[in-house]
Amino acid sequence: GQQLNQSPQSMFIQEGEDVSMNCTSSSIFNTWLWYKQDPGEGPVLLIALYKAGELTSNGRLTAQFGITRKDSFLNISASIPSDVGIYFCAGQLGSGGGADGLTFGKGTHLIIQP
Amino acid sequence: GAGVSQSPRYKVAKRGQDVALRCDPISGHVSLFWYQQALGQGPEFLTYFQNEAQLDKSGLPSDRFFAERPEGSVSTLKIQRTQQEDSAVYLCASSFRDPGRTDTQYFGPGTRLTVL
């Protein structure tokens, strides 16, 4: 099935560094979402974006909905050990009011070296 | 608990066996989704229910896959005559279906299916 192009596939960084990952699609989405998944758990929503050009922050996390509606990025500032995990972008055709299935990227595996 | 629960958490099946995976959504959530997550991949959409109605089953990979939600709450994903390529984590998610913009999908921990 269709998946979003997410990069990088993995990141090895030092604690305290900033992190940036992005997601692109050949199709337009009306909602972009960023999830984090820990081993043995389901994805947990970090940030939701509903409007092209929107920039949203959640603590040390900042995400933007690309103006073309075909891309999004996620930044994590001053990384800490608990940020380790797999980050997924997801696109949704609906604008949040409807309920349709999400299209996910393949994930960015974040590894933090102390 | 207050979250989405799934059972069993782990299932090992011999090729050709039938399996049934259960999802208990968050109480009051109207929408329920099933996803399949292969190793090293992102989740892929399988099917969607609004209450008891299955409104989208476009992601089901074959007619061996069947999902139901007869009373609009608990859902079961059934896989008949399992094949090795069915090995994956099966995730369930539910959402309240707020007509506004907060239609967040909350995921369960998943059922890891291994077909030998």
Short mmCIF file of N, CA, C and O in Angstrom, two decimals, chain B:
data_model
loop_
_atom_site.label_atom_id
_atom_site.label_comp_id
_atom_site.label_asym_id
_atom_site.label_seq_id
_atom_site.Cartn_x
_atom_site.Cartn_y
_atom_site.Cartn_z
N GLY B 1 -9.10 -0.42 32.28
CA GLY B 1 -8.25 0.72 31.97
C GLY B 1 -8.95 1.70 31.05
O GLY B 1 -9.96 1.39 30.45
N ALA B 2 -8.34 2.85 30.85
CA ALA B 2 -8.97 3.88 30.06
C ALA B 2 -8.57 3.83 28.61
O ALA B 2 -9.17 4.53 27.79
N GLY B 3 -7.55 3.05 28.25
CA GLY B 3 -7.07 3.05 26.90
C GLY B 3 -7.65 1.93 26.06
O GLY B 3 -8.52 1.17 26.51
N VAL B 4 -7.17 1.84 24.82
CA VAL B 4 -7.55 0.75 23.93
C VAL B 4 -6.80 -0.52 24.37
O VAL B 4 -5.59 -0.46 24.59
N SER B 5 -7.53 -1.60 24.51
CA SER B 5 -6.85 -2.85 24.88
C SER B 5 -7.03 -3.88 23.78
O SER B 5 -8.05 -3.87 23.06
N GLN B 6 -6.04 -4.74 23.65
CA GLN B 6 -6.06 -5.77 22.62
C GLN B 6 -5.65 -7.10 23.24
O GLN B 6 -4.80 -7.15 24.13
N SER B 7 -6.25 -8.16 22.73
CA SER B 7 -5.87 -9.48 23.21
C SER B 7 -6.00 -10.50 22.08
O SER B 7 -6.84 -10.34 21.19
N PRO B 8 -5.15 -11.55 22.09
CA PRO B 8 -4.00 -11.66 22.97
C PRO B 8 -2.90 -10.69 22.57
O PRO B 8 -2.97 -10.10 21.50
N ARG B 9 -1.90 -10.51 23.39
CA ARG B 9 -0.78 -9.65 23.02
C ARG B 9 0.14 -10.37 22.04
O ARG B 9 0.77 -9.74 21.19
N TYR B 10 0.23 -11.67 22.17
CA TYR B 10 1.07 -12.48 21.30
C TYR B 10 0.28 -13.72 20.88
O TYR B 10 -0.44 -14.31 21.68
N LYS B 11 0.45 -14.07 19.60
CA LYS B 11 -0.24 -15.25 19.09
C LYS B 11 0.69 -15.96 18.11
O LYS B 11 1.21 -15.33 17.18
N VAL B 12 0.90 -17.22 18.34
CA VAL B 12 1.67 -18.05 17.42
C VAL B 12 0.71 -19.04 16.78
O VAL B 12 -0.03 -19.73 17.49
N ALA B 13 0.70 -19.09 15.46
CA ALA B 13 -0.21 -19.99 14.75
C ALA B 13 0.58 -20.81 13.73
O ALA B 13 1.58 -20.34 13.18
N LYS B 14 0.12 -22.01 13.51
CA LYS B 14 0.69 -22.82 12.43
C LYS B 14 0.02 -22.40 11.13
O LYS B 14 -1.17 -22.04 11.11
N ARG B 15 0.78 -22.47 10.07
CA ARG B 15 0.24 -22.09 8.76
C ARG B 15 -1.03 -22.90 8.48
O ARG B 15 -1.04 -24.12 8.64
N GLY B 16 -2.07 -22.18 8.08
CA GLY B 16 -3.33 -22.83 7.78
C GLY B 16 -4.36 -22.71 8.89
O GLY B 16 -5.55 -22.96 8.66
N GLN B 17 -3.92 -22.34 10.08
CA GLN B 17 -4.86 -22.17 11.19
C GLN B 17 -5.63 -20.86 11.06
O GLN B 17 -5.17 -19.92 10.42
N ASP B 18 -6.78 -20.82 11.70
CA ASP B 18 -7.56 -19.58 11.79
C ASP B 18 -7.22 -18.89 13.11
O ASP B 18 -6.99 -19.55 14.12
N VAL B 19 -7.19 -17.55 13.10
CA VAL B 19 -6.94 -16.80 14.33
C VAL B 19 -7.98 -15.69 14.47
O VAL B 19 -8.56 -15.24 13.48
N ALA B 20 -8.21 -15.29 15.71
CA ALA B 20 -9.14 -14.20 16.01
C ALA B 20 -8.46 -13.25 16.98
O ALA B 20 -7.99 -13.67 18.04
N LEU B 21 -8.42 -11.99 16.62
CA LEU B 21 -7.77 -10.96 17.43
C LEU B 21 -8.85 -9.99 17.91
O LEU B 21 -9.68 -9.54 17.12
N ARG B 22 -8.76 -9.65 19.20
CA ARG B 22 -9.82 -8.84 19.80
C ARG B 22 -9.33 -7.44 20.12
O ARG B 22 -8.18 -7.24 20.50
N CYS B 23 -10.24 -6.47 19.96
CA CYS B 23 -9.95 -5.08 20.31
C CYS B 23 -11.09 -4.52 21.15
O CYS B 23 -12.26 -4.60 20.76
N ASP B 24 -10.73 -3.94 22.29
CA ASP B 24 -11.68 -3.23 23.13
C ASP B 24 -11.35 -1.74 23.03
O ASP B 24 -10.34 -1.29 23.58
N PRO B 25 -12.19 -0.97 22.34
CA PRO B 25 -11.88 0.46 22.17
C PRO B 25 -12.16 1.24 23.45
O PRO B 25 -12.72 0.71 24.41
N ILE B 26 -11.77 2.49 23.42
CA ILE B 26 -12.09 3.38 24.54
C ILE B 26 -13.61 3.55 24.59
O ILE B 26 -14.26 3.74 23.56
N SER B 27 -14.15 3.48 25.79
CA SER B 27 -15.60 3.56 25.95
C SER B 27 -16.15 4.85 25.34
O SER B 27 -15.62 5.94 25.58
N GLY B 28 -17.18 4.69 24.52
CA GLY B 28 -17.81 5.86 23.91
C GLY B 28 -17.23 6.26 22.57
O GLY B 28 -17.79 7.13 21.89
N HIS B 29 -16.13 5.63 22.18
CA HIS B 29 -15.55 5.95 20.88
C HIS B 29 -16.34 5.30 19.75
O HIS B 29 -16.59 4.10 19.76
N VAL B 30 -16.71 6.14 18.80
CA VAL B 30 -17.57 5.69 17.71
C VAL B 30 -16.78 4.97 16.63
O VAL B 30 -17.22 3.99 16.06
N SER B 31 -15.60 5.49 16.33
CA SER B 31 -14.80 4.97 15.22
C SER B 31 -13.77 3.98 15.71
O SER B 31 -13.16 4.16 16.77
N LEU B 32 -13.56 2.93 14.90
CA LEU B 32 -12.57 1.91 15.24
C LEU B 32 -11.84 1.51 13.97
O LEU B 32 -12.45 1.32 12.91
N PHE B 33 -10.53 1.41 14.09
CA PHE B 33 -9.67 1.13 12.94
C PHE B 33 -8.78 -0.08 13.25
O PHE B 33 -8.35 -0.28 14.39
N TRP B 34 -8.46 -0.84 12.21
CA TRP B 34 -7.45 -1.90 12.30
C TRP B 34 -6.31 -1.56 11.33
O TRP B 34 -6.55 -1.12 10.19
N TYR B 35 -5.09 -1.78 11.82
CA TYR B 35 -3.89 -1.57 11.01
C TYR B 35 -3.01 -2.82 11.13
O TYR B 35 -3.01 -3.52 12.14
N GLN B 36 -2.20 -3.03 10.10
CA GLN B 36 -1.21 -4.11 10.09
C GLN B 36 0.17 -3.48 10.02
O GLN B 36 0.42 -2.62 9.17
N GLN B 37 1.06 -3.87 10.92
CA GLN B 37 2.41 -3.32 10.94
C GLN B 37 3.43 -4.44 10.79
O GLN B 37 3.67 -5.21 11.73
N ALA B 38 4.03 -4.53 9.60
CA ALA B 38 5.09 -5.50 9.37
C ALA B 38 6.37 -5.02 10.04
O ALA B 38 6.53 -3.83 10.32
N LEU B 39 7.28 -5.95 10.27
CA LEU B 39 8.52 -5.63 10.96
C LEU B 39 9.29 -4.54 10.22
O LEU B 39 9.52 -4.64 9.00
N GLY B 40 9.65 -3.47 10.92
CA GLY B 40 10.44 -2.40 10.33
C GLY B 40 9.66 -1.46 9.43
O GLY B 40 10.26 -0.64 8.72
N GLN B 41 8.35 -1.57 9.46
CA GLN B 41 7.51 -0.73 8.60
C GLN B 41 6.55 0.10 9.45
O GLN B 41 6.37 -0.15 10.65
N GLY B 42 5.92 1.06 8.81
CA GLY B 42 4.85 1.79 9.47
C GLY B 42 3.55 1.02 9.38
O GLY B 42 3.40 0.13 8.55
N PRO B 43 2.60 1.35 10.24
CA PRO B 43 1.30 0.68 10.18
C PRO B 43 0.62 0.93 8.83
O PRO B 43 0.75 2.01 8.25
N GLU B 44 -0.12 -0.06 8.36
CA GLU B 44 -0.90 0.09 7.13
C GLU B 44 -2.37 -0.16 7.45
O GLU B 44 -2.73 -1.14 8.10
N PHE B 45 -3.20 0.72 6.95
CA PHE B 45 -4.64 0.68 7.21
C PHE B 45 -5.27 -0.59 6.64
O PHE B 45 -4.99 -0.98 5.50
N LEU B 46 -6.13 -1.21 7.44
CA LEU B 46 -6.87 -2.39 6.98
C LEU B 46 -8.35 -2.08 6.78
O LEU B 46 -8.89 -2.27 5.70
N THR B 47 -8.99 -1.61 7.87
CA THR B 47 -10.43 -1.43 7.80
C THR B 47 -10.90 -0.46 8.87
O THR B 47 -10.18 -0.19 9.84
N TYR B 48 -12.12 0.09 8.69
CA TYR B 48 -12.66 1.12 9.57
C TYR B 48 -14.14 0.86 9.83
O TYR B 48 -14.89 0.53 8.92
N PHE B 49 -14.52 1.03 11.09
CA PHE B 49 -15.92 0.92 11.51
C PHE B 49 -16.40 2.25 12.09
O PHE B 49 -15.65 2.92 12.82
N GLN B 50 -17.62 2.57 11.80
CA GLN B 50 -18.31 3.63 12.53
C GLN B 50 -19.49 2.95 13.22
O GLN B 50 -20.42 2.48 12.56
N ASN B 51 -19.42 2.89 14.52
CA ASN B 51 -20.34 2.03 15.30
C ASN B 51 -20.23 0.60 14.77
O ASN B 51 -19.13 0.08 14.65
N GLU B 52 -21.34 -0.01 14.39
CA GLU B 52 -21.27 -1.40 13.94
C GLU B 52 -21.08 -1.51 12.42
O GLU B 52 -20.88 -2.60 11.90
N ALA B 53 -21.12 -0.39 11.74
CA ALA B 53 -21.04 -0.40 10.28
C ALA B 53 -19.57 -0.36 9.82
O ALA B 53 -18.80 0.51 10.22
N GLN B 54 -19.24 -1.31 8.96
CA GLN B 54 -17.90 -1.34 8.38
C GLN B 54 -17.92 -0.47 7.13
O GLN B 54 -18.42 -0.89 6.08
N LEU B 55 -17.38 0.74 7.24
CA LEU B 55 -17.49 1.72 6.17
C LEU B 55 -16.36 1.65 5.15
O LEU B 55 -16.50 2.17 4.04
N ASP B 56 -15.26 1.05 5.52
CA ASP B 56 -14.13 0.99 4.61
C ASP B 56 -13.35 -0.28 4.92
O ASP B 56 -12.88 -0.44 6.04
N LYS B 57 -13.24 -1.15 3.96
CA LYS B 57 -12.42 -2.35 4.13
C LYS B 57 -11.44 -2.48 2.98
O LYS B 57 -11.00 -3.58 2.64
N SER B 58 -11.08 -1.35 2.42
CA SER B 58 -10.23 -1.34 1.24
C SER B 58 -8.82 -1.84 1.50
O SER B 58 -8.12 -2.25 0.59
N GLY B 59 -8.39 -1.81 2.77
CA GLY B 59 -7.03 -2.23 3.08
C GLY B 59 -6.86 -3.70 3.40
O GLY B 59 -5.73 -4.18 3.55
N LEU B 60 -7.95 -4.43 3.51
CA LEU B 60 -7.84 -5.86 3.81
C LEU B 60 -7.13 -6.55 2.66
O LEU B 60 -7.56 -6.44 1.51
N PRO B 61 -6.04 -7.28 2.94
CA PRO B 61 -5.19 -7.81 1.86
C PRO B 61 -5.80 -8.96 1.07
O PRO B 61 -5.39 -9.18 -0.07
N SER B 62 -6.71 -9.68 1.65
CA SER B 62 -7.34 -10.79 0.92
C SER B 62 -8.65 -11.15 1.59
O SER B 62 -8.98 -10.63 2.66
N ASP B 63 -9.39 -12.04 0.93
CA ASP B 63 -10.69 -12.43 1.51
C ASP B 63 -10.50 -13.38 2.69
O ASP B 63 -11.48 -13.83 3.28
N ARG B 64 -9.26 -13.67 3.06
CA ARG B 64 -9.03 -14.45 4.27
C ARG B 64 -9.16 -13.57 5.52
O ARG B 64 -9.25 -14.09 6.63
N PHE B 65 -9.15 -12.27 5.31
CA PHE B 65 -9.24 -11.33 6.42
C PHE B 65 -10.69 -10.85 6.56
O PHE B 65 -11.30 -10.42 5.58
N PHE B 66 -11.18 -10.89 7.78
CA PHE B 66 -12.57 -10.51 8.03
C PHE B 66 -12.63 -9.79 9.38
O PHE B 66 -12.03 -10.23 10.35
N ALA B 67 -13.35 -8.67 9.44
CA ALA B 67 -13.47 -7.95 10.71
C ALA B 67 -14.93 -7.69 10.99
O ALA B 67 -15.74 -7.54 10.07
N GLU B 68 -15.27 -7.66 12.26
CA GLU B 68 -16.64 -7.38 12.65
C GLU B 68 -16.68 -6.58 13.94
O GLU B 68 -15.72 -6.61 14.74
N ARG B 69 -17.79 -5.89 14.13
CA ARG B 69 -18.02 -5.09 15.35
C ARG B 69 -19.53 -5.09 15.58
O ARG B 69 -20.18 -4.06 15.42
N PRO B 70 -20.08 -6.22 15.92
CA PRO B 70 -21.53 -6.43 15.87
C PRO B 70 -22.36 -5.50 16.76
O PRO B 70 -23.49 -5.19 16.41
N GLU B 71 -21.81 -5.07 17.89
CA GLU B 71 -22.59 -4.21 18.78
C GLU B 71 -22.01 -2.82 18.87
O GLU B 71 -22.38 -2.04 19.77
N GLY B 72 -21.12 -2.50 17.97
CA GLY B 72 -20.57 -1.15 17.93
C GLY B 72 -19.56 -0.85 19.01
O GLY B 72 -19.24 0.32 19.25
N SER B 73 -19.05 -1.89 19.66
CA SER B 73 -18.04 -1.66 20.70
C SER B 73 -16.82 -2.53 20.40
O SER B 73 -15.99 -2.16 19.60
N VAL B 74 -16.78 -3.72 20.99
CA VAL B 74 -15.66 -4.64 20.77
C VAL B 74 -15.61 -5.06 19.30
O VAL B 74 -16.64 -5.24 18.65
N SER B 75 -14.39 -5.20 18.80
CA SER B 75 -14.21 -5.65 17.42
C SER B 75 -13.30 -6.86 17.39
O SER B 75 -12.42 -7.01 18.25
N THR B 76 -13.51 -7.71 16.40
CA THR B 76 -12.66 -8.88 16.20
C THR B 76 -12.15 -8.89 14.77
O THR B 76 -12.93 -8.70 13.83
N LEU B 77 -10.88 -9.10 14.63
CA LEU B 77 -10.26 -9.29 13.32
C LEU B 77 -9.94 -10.78 13.20
O LEU B 77 -9.23 -11.33 14.03
N LYS B 78 -10.49 -11.39 12.18
CA LYS B 78 -10.28 -12.83 11.98
C LYS B 78 -9.47 -13.05 10.71
O LYS B 78 -9.71 -12.42 9.69
N ILE B 79 -8.51 -13.92 10.82
CA ILE B 79 -7.70 -14.30 9.67
C ILE B 79 -7.85 -15.81 9.48
O ILE B 79 -7.53 -16.59 10.39
N GLN B 80 -8.32 -16.19 8.33
CA GLN B 80 -8.52 -17.61 8.04
C GLN B 80 -7.32 -18.17 7.29
O GLN B 80 -6.67 -17.45 6.51
N ARG B 81 -7.04 -19.43 7.52
CA ARG B 81 -5.97 -20.14 6.78
C ARG B 81 -4.70 -19.28 6.73
O ARG B 81 -4.21 -18.91 5.67
N THR B 82 -4.18 -18.96 7.92
CA THR B 82 -3.05 -18.04 8.02
C THR B 82 -1.87 -18.49 7.17
O THR B 82 -1.59 -19.69 7.01
N GLN B 83 -1.18 -17.50 6.62
CA GLN B 83 0.03 -17.70 5.83
C GLN B 83 1.19 -17.00 6.52
O GLN B 83 0.99 -16.10 7.35
N GLN B 84 2.41 -17.37 6.16
CA GLN B 84 3.58 -16.76 6.81
C GLN B 84 3.62 -15.25 6.59
O GLN B 84 4.05 -14.50 7.48
N GLU B 85 3.15 -14.80 5.45
CA GLU B 85 3.19 -13.35 5.18
C GLU B 85 2.19 -12.57 6.04
O GLU B 85 2.20 -11.33 6.04
N ASP B 86 1.33 -13.29 6.78
CA ASP B 86 0.41 -12.62 7.70
C ASP B 86 1.10 -12.23 9.00
O ASP B 86 0.52 -11.51 9.82
N SER B 87 2.31 -12.72 9.22
CA SER B 87 3.05 -12.40 10.44
C SER B 87 3.28 -10.89 10.52
O SER B 87 3.86 -10.30 9.60
N ALA B 88 2.81 -10.28 11.59
CA ALA B 88 2.89 -8.82 11.75
C ALA B 88 2.31 -8.47 13.11
O ALA B 88 1.77 -9.32 13.81
N VAL B 89 2.41 -7.19 13.45
CA VAL B 89 1.67 -6.67 14.61
C VAL B 89 0.37 -6.06 14.09
O VAL B 89 0.38 -5.28 13.13
N TYR B 90 -0.73 -6.45 14.70
CA TYR B 90 -2.03 -5.93 14.31
C TYR B 90 -2.47 -4.91 15.37
O TYR B 90 -2.64 -5.25 16.53
N LEU B 91 -2.61 -3.67 14.93
CA LEU B 91 -2.94 -2.56 15.82
C LEU B 91 -4.41 -2.17 15.64
O LEU B 91 -4.92 -2.14 14.53
N CYS B 92 -5.02 -1.86 16.75
CA CYS B 92 -6.38 -1.34 16.75
C CYS B 92 -6.32 0.09 17.26
O CYS B 92 -5.52 0.41 18.16
N ALA B 93 -7.14 0.95 16.69
CA ALA B 93 -7.21 2.34 17.16
C ALA B 93 -8.68 2.75 17.23
O ALA B 93 -9.51 2.25 16.47
N SER B 94 -9.00 3.65 18.14
CA SER B 94 -10.36 4.16 18.20
C SER B 94 -10.33 5.68 18.32
O SER B 94 -9.33 6.27 18.75
N SER B 95 -11.43 6.30 17.89
CA SER B 95 -11.53 7.75 18.01
C SER B 95 -12.97 8.12 18.31
O SER B 95 -13.90 7.37 18.00
N PHE B 96 -13.13 9.29 18.91
CA PHE B 96 -14.46 9.73 19.33
C PHE B 96 -15.29 10.19 18.15
O PHE B 96 -16.50 10.13 18.17
N ARG B 97 -14.63 10.63 17.09
CA ARG B 97 -15.28 11.20 15.91
C ARG B 97 -15.93 12.53 16.26
O ARG B 97 -17.13 12.76 16.04
N ASP B 98 -15.12 13.42 16.82
CA ASP B 98 -15.56 14.78 17.08
C ASP B 98 -15.78 15.48 15.75
O ASP B 98 -14.92 15.46 14.90
N PRO B 99 -16.91 16.11 15.53
CA PRO B 99 -17.14 16.80 14.26
C PRO B 99 -16.20 17.99 14.06
O PRO B 99 -16.13 18.55 12.98
N GLY B 100 -15.50 18.37 15.10
CA GLY B 100 -14.50 19.43 14.96
C GLY B 100 -13.20 18.87 14.44
O GLY B 100 -13.17 18.00 13.61
N ARG B 101 -12.10 19.28 14.95
CA ARG B 101 -10.82 18.84 14.40
C ARG B 101 -9.99 18.04 15.38
O ARG B 101 -8.81 17.92 15.23
N THR B 102 -10.60 17.48 16.39
CA THR B 102 -9.82 16.73 17.37
C THR B 102 -10.13 15.25 17.30
O THR B 102 -10.38 14.60 18.31
N ASP B 103 -10.14 14.71 16.09
CA ASP B 103 -10.51 13.31 15.90
C ASP B 103 -9.29 12.43 16.02
O ASP B 103 -8.93 11.72 15.11
N THR B 104 -8.65 12.49 17.19
CA THR B 104 -7.42 11.75 17.41
C THR B 104 -7.69 10.27 17.47
O THR B 104 -8.62 9.82 18.15
N GLN B 105 -6.84 9.49 16.78
CA GLN B 105 -6.91 8.04 16.87
C GLN B 105 -5.97 7.57 17.98
O GLN B 105 -4.78 7.87 17.95
N TYR B 106 -6.51 6.85 18.94
CA TYR B 106 -5.74 6.30 20.05
C TYR B 106 -5.50 4.82 19.78
O TYR B 106 -6.44 4.07 19.54
N PHE B 107 -4.23 4.45 19.84
CA PHE B 107 -3.85 3.09 19.47
C PHE B 107 -3.73 2.17 20.69
O PHE B 107 -3.32 2.60 21.78
N GLY B 108 -4.07 0.91 20.49
CA GLY B 108 -3.79 -0.12 21.47
C GLY B 108 -2.36 -0.61 21.33
O GLY B 108 -1.64 -0.19 20.42
N PRO B 109 -1.94 -1.55 22.20
CA PRO B 109 -0.55 -2.03 22.17
C PRO B 109 -0.28 -3.01 21.05
O PRO B 109 0.88 -3.30 20.75
N GLY B 110 -1.33 -3.51 20.42
CA GLY B 110 -1.14 -4.43 19.30
C GLY B 110 -1.11 -5.89 19.71
O GLY B 110 -0.88 -6.24 20.87
N THR B 111 -1.38 -6.74 18.74
CA THR B 111 -1.21 -8.19 18.88
C THR B 111 -0.13 -8.61 17.88
O THR B 111 -0.25 -8.35 16.68
N ARG B 112 0.93 -9.23 18.41
CA ARG B 112 1.99 -9.71 17.52
C ARG B 112 1.65 -11.13 17.08
O ARG B 112 1.61 -12.05 17.91
N LEU B 113 1.38 -11.30 15.80
CA LEU B 113 1.04 -12.61 15.23
C LEU B 113 2.26 -13.18 14.51
O LEU B 113 2.85 -12.52 13.65
N THR B 114 2.61 -14.39 14.88
CA THR B 114 3.69 -15.11 14.20
C THR B 114 3.12 -16.38 13.62
O THR B 114 2.52 -17.20 14.35
N VAL B 115 3.26 -16.53 12.31
CA VAL B 115 2.76 -17.74 11.63
C VAL B 115 3.95 -18.60 11.24
O VAL B 115 4.84 -18.16 10.51
N LEU B 116 3.96 -19.82 11.76
CA LEU B 116 5.08 -20.72 11.51
C LEU B 116 4.87 -21.59 10.28
O LEU B 116 3.72 -21.87 9.91
#
